[in-house]
CSV table of C-alpha atoms in Angstrom, one decimal:
chain,number,residue,atom,x,y,z
A,1,MET,CA,1.0,15.3,-1.7
A,2,ARG,CA,-1.4,18.1,-0.3
A,3,ILE,CA,-5.3,17.7,-1.3
A,4,VAL,CA,-8.2,20.1,-1.4
A,5,VAL,CA,-11.5,17.8,-0.5
A,6,LEU,CA,-15.4,19.5,-1.6
A,7,VAL,CA,-18.5,18.3,-0.3
A,8,SER,CA,-22.0,18.6,-0.1
A,9,GLY,CA,-23.2,16.2,2.1
A,10,THR,CA,-22.4,13.4,5.0
A,11,GLY,CA,-18.7,13.3,4.1
A,12,SER,CA,-18.9,9.3,4.1
A,13,ASN,CA,-16.2,9.1,1.5
A,14,LEU,CA,-14.5,12.0,3.3
A,15,GLN,CA,-14.2,10.2,6.5
A,16,ALA,CA,-12.4,6.9,4.8
A,17,VAL,CA,-9.9,9.6,3.7
A,18,LEU,CA,-9.8,11.1,6.6
A,19,ASP,CA,-9.4,7.6,7.9
A,20,ALA,CA,-6.3,6.4,5.8
A,21,ALA,CA,-4.5,9.8,5.8
A,22,ALA,CA,-4.5,9.4,10.0
A,23,ASP,CA,-3.7,6.0,10.0
A,24,GLY,CA,-0.5,6.7,7.2
A,25,SER,CA,-2.1,4.2,4.4
A,26,LEU,CA,-2.9,7.2,2.2
A,27,PRO,CA,0.1,9.8,1.9
A,28,VAL,CA,-1.6,12.9,1.7
A,29,THR,CA,-2.3,16.4,3.5
A,30,ILE,CA,-5.5,16.4,3.3
A,31,ALA,CA,-5.1,21.0,3.5
A,32,ALA,CA,-8.7,21.6,4.0
A,33,VAL,CA,-12.2,20.1,3.1
A,34,GLY,CA,-14.6,22.5,1.5
A,35,ALA,CA,-18.5,22.7,0.7
A,36,ASP,CA,-21.2,24.5,-1.2
A,37,ARG,CA,-23.5,24.8,1.7
A,38,PRO,CA,-23.2,25.4,5.8
A,39,GLY,CA,-23.9,22.3,8.2
A,40,THR,CA,-22.1,19.6,5.8
A,41,GLY,CA,-21.6,16.8,8.2
A,42,GLY,CA,-18.6,16.4,5.9
A,43,VAL,CA,-17.4,20.2,7.1
A,44,GLU,CA,-18.2,18.6,10.8
A,45,ARG,CA,-16.2,15.6,10.3
A,46,ALA,CA,-13.3,17.4,9.0
A,47,ALA,CA,-13.4,20.1,11.7
A,48,ALA,CA,-13.5,16.8,14.3
A,49,ALA,CA,-10.1,15.5,12.5
A,50,GLY,CA,-8.7,19.1,12.8
A,51,ILE,CA,-9.1,19.6,9.4
A,52,GLU,CA,-9.4,23.5,8.0
A,53,THR,CA,-12.4,24.2,6.7
A,54,PHE,CA,-14.6,26.8,4.6
A,55,VAL,CA,-17.5,27.6,2.6
A,56,VAL,CA,-18.6,28.8,-0.3
A,57,ASP,CA,-22.5,29.0,-0.1
A,58,LEU,CA,-24.1,28.8,-3.3
A,59,LYS,CA,-26.9,30.4,-2.2
A,60,GLN,CA,-25.7,33.7,-1.4
A,61,TYR,CA,-24.7,34.6,-4.6
A,62,ALA,CA,-26.7,35.8,-7.8
A,63,ASP,CA,-24.4,34.6,-10.3
A,64,ARG,CA,-23.2,30.9,-10.7
A,65,GLY,CA,-19.7,32.1,-12.6
A,66,GLU,CA,-19.0,34.8,-9.6
A,67,TRP,CA,-19.9,31.7,-7.3
A,68,ASN,CA,-17.5,29.5,-9.0
A,69,ARG,CA,-14.4,32.7,-9.0
A,70,ASP,CA,-14.6,32.6,-5.1
A,71,LEU,CA,-14.8,28.7,-4.8
A,72,ALA,CA,-11.7,28.7,-7.5
A,73,ARG,CA,-9.9,30.9,-4.9
A,74,ALA,CA,-10.8,29.4,-1.7
A,75,VAL,CA,-9.5,26.4,-3.2
A,76,ALA,CA,-6.4,27.4,-4.9
A,77,ALA,CA,-5.2,29.0,-1.3
A,78,HIS,CA,-4.5,26.0,0.1
A,79,GLU,CA,-2.2,25.2,-2.8
A,80,PRO,CA,-3.4,21.5,-3.3
A,81,ALA,CA,-1.9,18.6,-5.8
A,82,TYR,CA,-5.4,17.7,-6.5
A,83,VAL,CA,-8.6,19.0,-5.5
A,84,VAL,CA,-11.1,16.1,-4.7
A,85,SER,CA,-15.1,15.9,-5.3
A,86,SER,CA,-16.4,14.4,-2.7
A,87,GLY,CA,-19.8,14.0,-2.7
A,88,PHE,CA,-19.7,18.0,-3.7
A,89,MET,CA,-23.3,17.7,-6.1
A,90,ARG,CA,-22.4,21.2,-7.8
A,91,ILE,CA,-21.1,21.1,-11.3
A,92,VAL,CA,-18.2,23.4,-11.7
A,93,ASP,CA,-17.7,25.7,-14.8
A,94,GLN,CA,-14.5,26.1,-16.8
A,95,HIS,CA,-12.8,28.7,-15.1
A,96,PHE,CA,-12.5,26.3,-11.9
A,97,LEU,CA,-11.5,23.9,-14.1
A,98,ASP,CA,-8.9,26.2,-15.8
A,99,ALA,CA,-7.5,26.5,-12.5
A,100,PHE,CA,-7.0,23.0,-11.6
A,101,PRO,CA,-6.4,21.1,-14.8
A,102,ASP,CA,-6.4,18.1,-14.9
A,103,ARG,CA,-6.1,18.2,-11.3
A,104,TYR,CA,-10.2,17.5,-10.2
A,105,LEU,CA,-10.8,14.3,-9.5
A,106,ASN,CA,-14.6,13.1,-8.7
A,107,THR,CA,-16.2,9.7,-8.6
A,108,HIS,CA,-19.5,8.3,-10.0
A,109,PRO,CA,-21.6,5.1,-8.5
A,110,ALA,CA,-21.3,3.4,-12.3
A,111,LEU,CA,-18.8,2.0,-15.1
A,112,LEU,CA,-19.0,5.2,-16.7
A,113,PRO,CA,-19.7,6.1,-19.9
A,114,SER,CA,-22.4,4.4,-18.9
A,115,PHE,CA,-25.3,5.2,-16.9
A,116,PRO,CA,-23.3,9.1,-16.0
A,117,GLY,CA,-25.4,11.8,-14.2
A,118,ALA,CA,-27.3,12.2,-10.8
A,119,HIS,CA,-29.4,8.8,-10.8
A,120,GLY,CA,-26.1,6.5,-11.7
A,121,VAL,CA,-27.2,3.6,-9.7
A,122,ARG,CA,-31.2,4.5,-10.4
A,123,ASP,CA,-29.8,4.1,-14.0
A,124,ALA,CA,-28.1,0.7,-13.7
A,125,LEU,CA,-30.9,-0.8,-12.3
A,126,ALA,CA,-33.7,0.4,-14.3
A,127,TYR,CA,-31.6,-1.0,-17.1
A,128,GLY,CA,-31.1,-4.5,-15.7
A,129,VAL,CA,-27.2,-4.8,-16.4
A,130,LYS,CA,-26.3,-7.9,-14.2
A,131,VAL,CA,-22.7,-5.6,-13.1
A,132,THR,CA,-21.9,-1.8,-12.3
A,133,GLY,CA,-19.6,-0.4,-10.4
A,134,CYS,CA,-17.9,2.7,-9.5
A,135,THR,CA,-15.3,5.5,-11.7
A,136,VAL,CA,-12.5,7.6,-10.0
A,137,MET,CA,-12.1,9.9,-13.3
A,138,ILE,CA,-10.5,13.6,-13.7
A,139,ALA,CA,-13.7,15.7,-13.9
A,140,ASP,CA,-13.9,17.7,-17.0
A,141,ALA,CA,-16.5,20.5,-18.3
A,142,GLY,CA,-18.8,17.5,-19.1
A,143,VAL,CA,-21.2,15.9,-17.5
A,144,ASP,CA,-19.0,12.6,-16.2
A,145,THR,CA,-17.0,12.9,-19.4
A,146,GLY,CA,-13.7,13.6,-17.8
A,147,PRO,CA,-10.7,10.7,-18.3
A,148,ILE,CA,-11.3,7.7,-16.4
A,149,LEU,CA,-8.2,6.8,-14.0
A,150,ALA,CA,-9.7,3.7,-12.2
A,151,GLN,CA,-13.1,2.2,-12.2
A,152,ALA,CA,-14.2,-0.9,-9.8
A,153,ALA,CA,-17.4,-3.6,-10.6
A,154,VAL,CA,-19.9,-4.3,-8.0
A,155,PRO,CA,-22.2,-7.4,-9.5
A,156,VAL,CA,-26.3,-6.5,-9.1
A,157,LEU,CA,-27.9,-9.4,-7.2
A,158,PRO,CA,-31.9,-10.3,-7.9
A,159,GLU,CA,-32.8,-7.9,-4.3
A,160,ASP,CA,-31.3,-5.2,-4.6
A,161,THR,CA,-33.1,-1.9,-4.2
A,162,GLU,CA,-32.0,1.4,-5.1
A,163,GLU,CA,-30.3,1.5,-1.4
A,164,THR,CA,-28.7,-1.8,-1.5
A,165,LEU,CA,-27.0,-1.9,-4.7
A,166,HIS,CA,-26.1,2.0,-3.9
A,167,GLU,CA,-24.3,1.6,-0.1
A,168,ARG,CA,-22.3,-1.8,-1.7
A,169,ILE,CA,-21.1,0.6,-4.4
A,170,LYS,CA,-20.1,3.4,-2.1
A,171,VAL,CA,-17.8,0.5,-0.3
A,172,GLU,CA,-16.1,-0.3,-3.6
A,173,GLU,CA,-15.8,3.7,-4.2
A,174,ARG,CA,-13.6,4.6,-1.2
A,175,ARG,CA,-11.9,1.8,-1.7
A,176,LEU,CA,-10.7,2.7,-4.9
A,177,LEU,CA,-10.7,6.2,-4.2
A,178,ILE,CA,-8.0,6.2,-1.5
A,179,GLU,CA,-6.7,3.4,-4.1
A,180,THR,CA,-6.1,6.3,-6.8
A,181,LEU,CA,-5.1,9.0,-4.7
A,182,ALA,CA,-2.5,6.6,-3.4
A,183,GLY,CA,-1.1,6.2,-6.8
A,184,LEU,CA,-0.7,10.0,-7.4
A,185,ALA,CA,0.5,10.7,-4.4
A,186,ALA,CA,3.4,7.2,-5.3
A,187,SER,CA,4.3,8.6,-8.8
A,188,SER,CA,4.2,12.8,-7.5
A,189,ALA,CA,6.8,11.7,-5.3
A,190,GLN,CA,8.6,9.8,-7.9
A,191,GLY,CA,8.9,13.0,-10.0
A,192,GLY,CA,5.3,12.7,-12.2
A,193,PRO,CA,2.6,15.3,-12.4
A,194,SER,CA,1.4,16.5,-9.2
């Protein structure tokens, strides 16, 4: 199953996918890794692994719609079965979503529908929950409102800070993303949605 991964930062989730694909535990081909700005650690990780990379730099566009169209074209050129947002910190528009209907995956560091948005870990701590976690979903036009594919719980410890809790969530998020991609690849191999 071919995937394109989009990153904005260091690419720690991407590294887990690269490692699982390389060791054969994840039956995917990472066709390319794209970023929204130059100089990301994620693109560097991909290049070091011999994966094709591309950058569609949002700062080079006066019009966000044009950026979305160019991003969709850059991704589509690699003919992915799925597009994976792996720490991609940009909201895409309907044009991009229509180019990959029900095939744009996103992860979120909370148990949706609770604590959507950019500060899921901080919001969970502020609310005082005893359990939070992570979600893998199909991204839609809303903010963290798409259909949920998988979730994993992570307990909140009394001594947790936003940083310590987020690190524990990231461990589960990586595992859950790989597990979800493996399930989608298996379904695709058996003639399911691709």
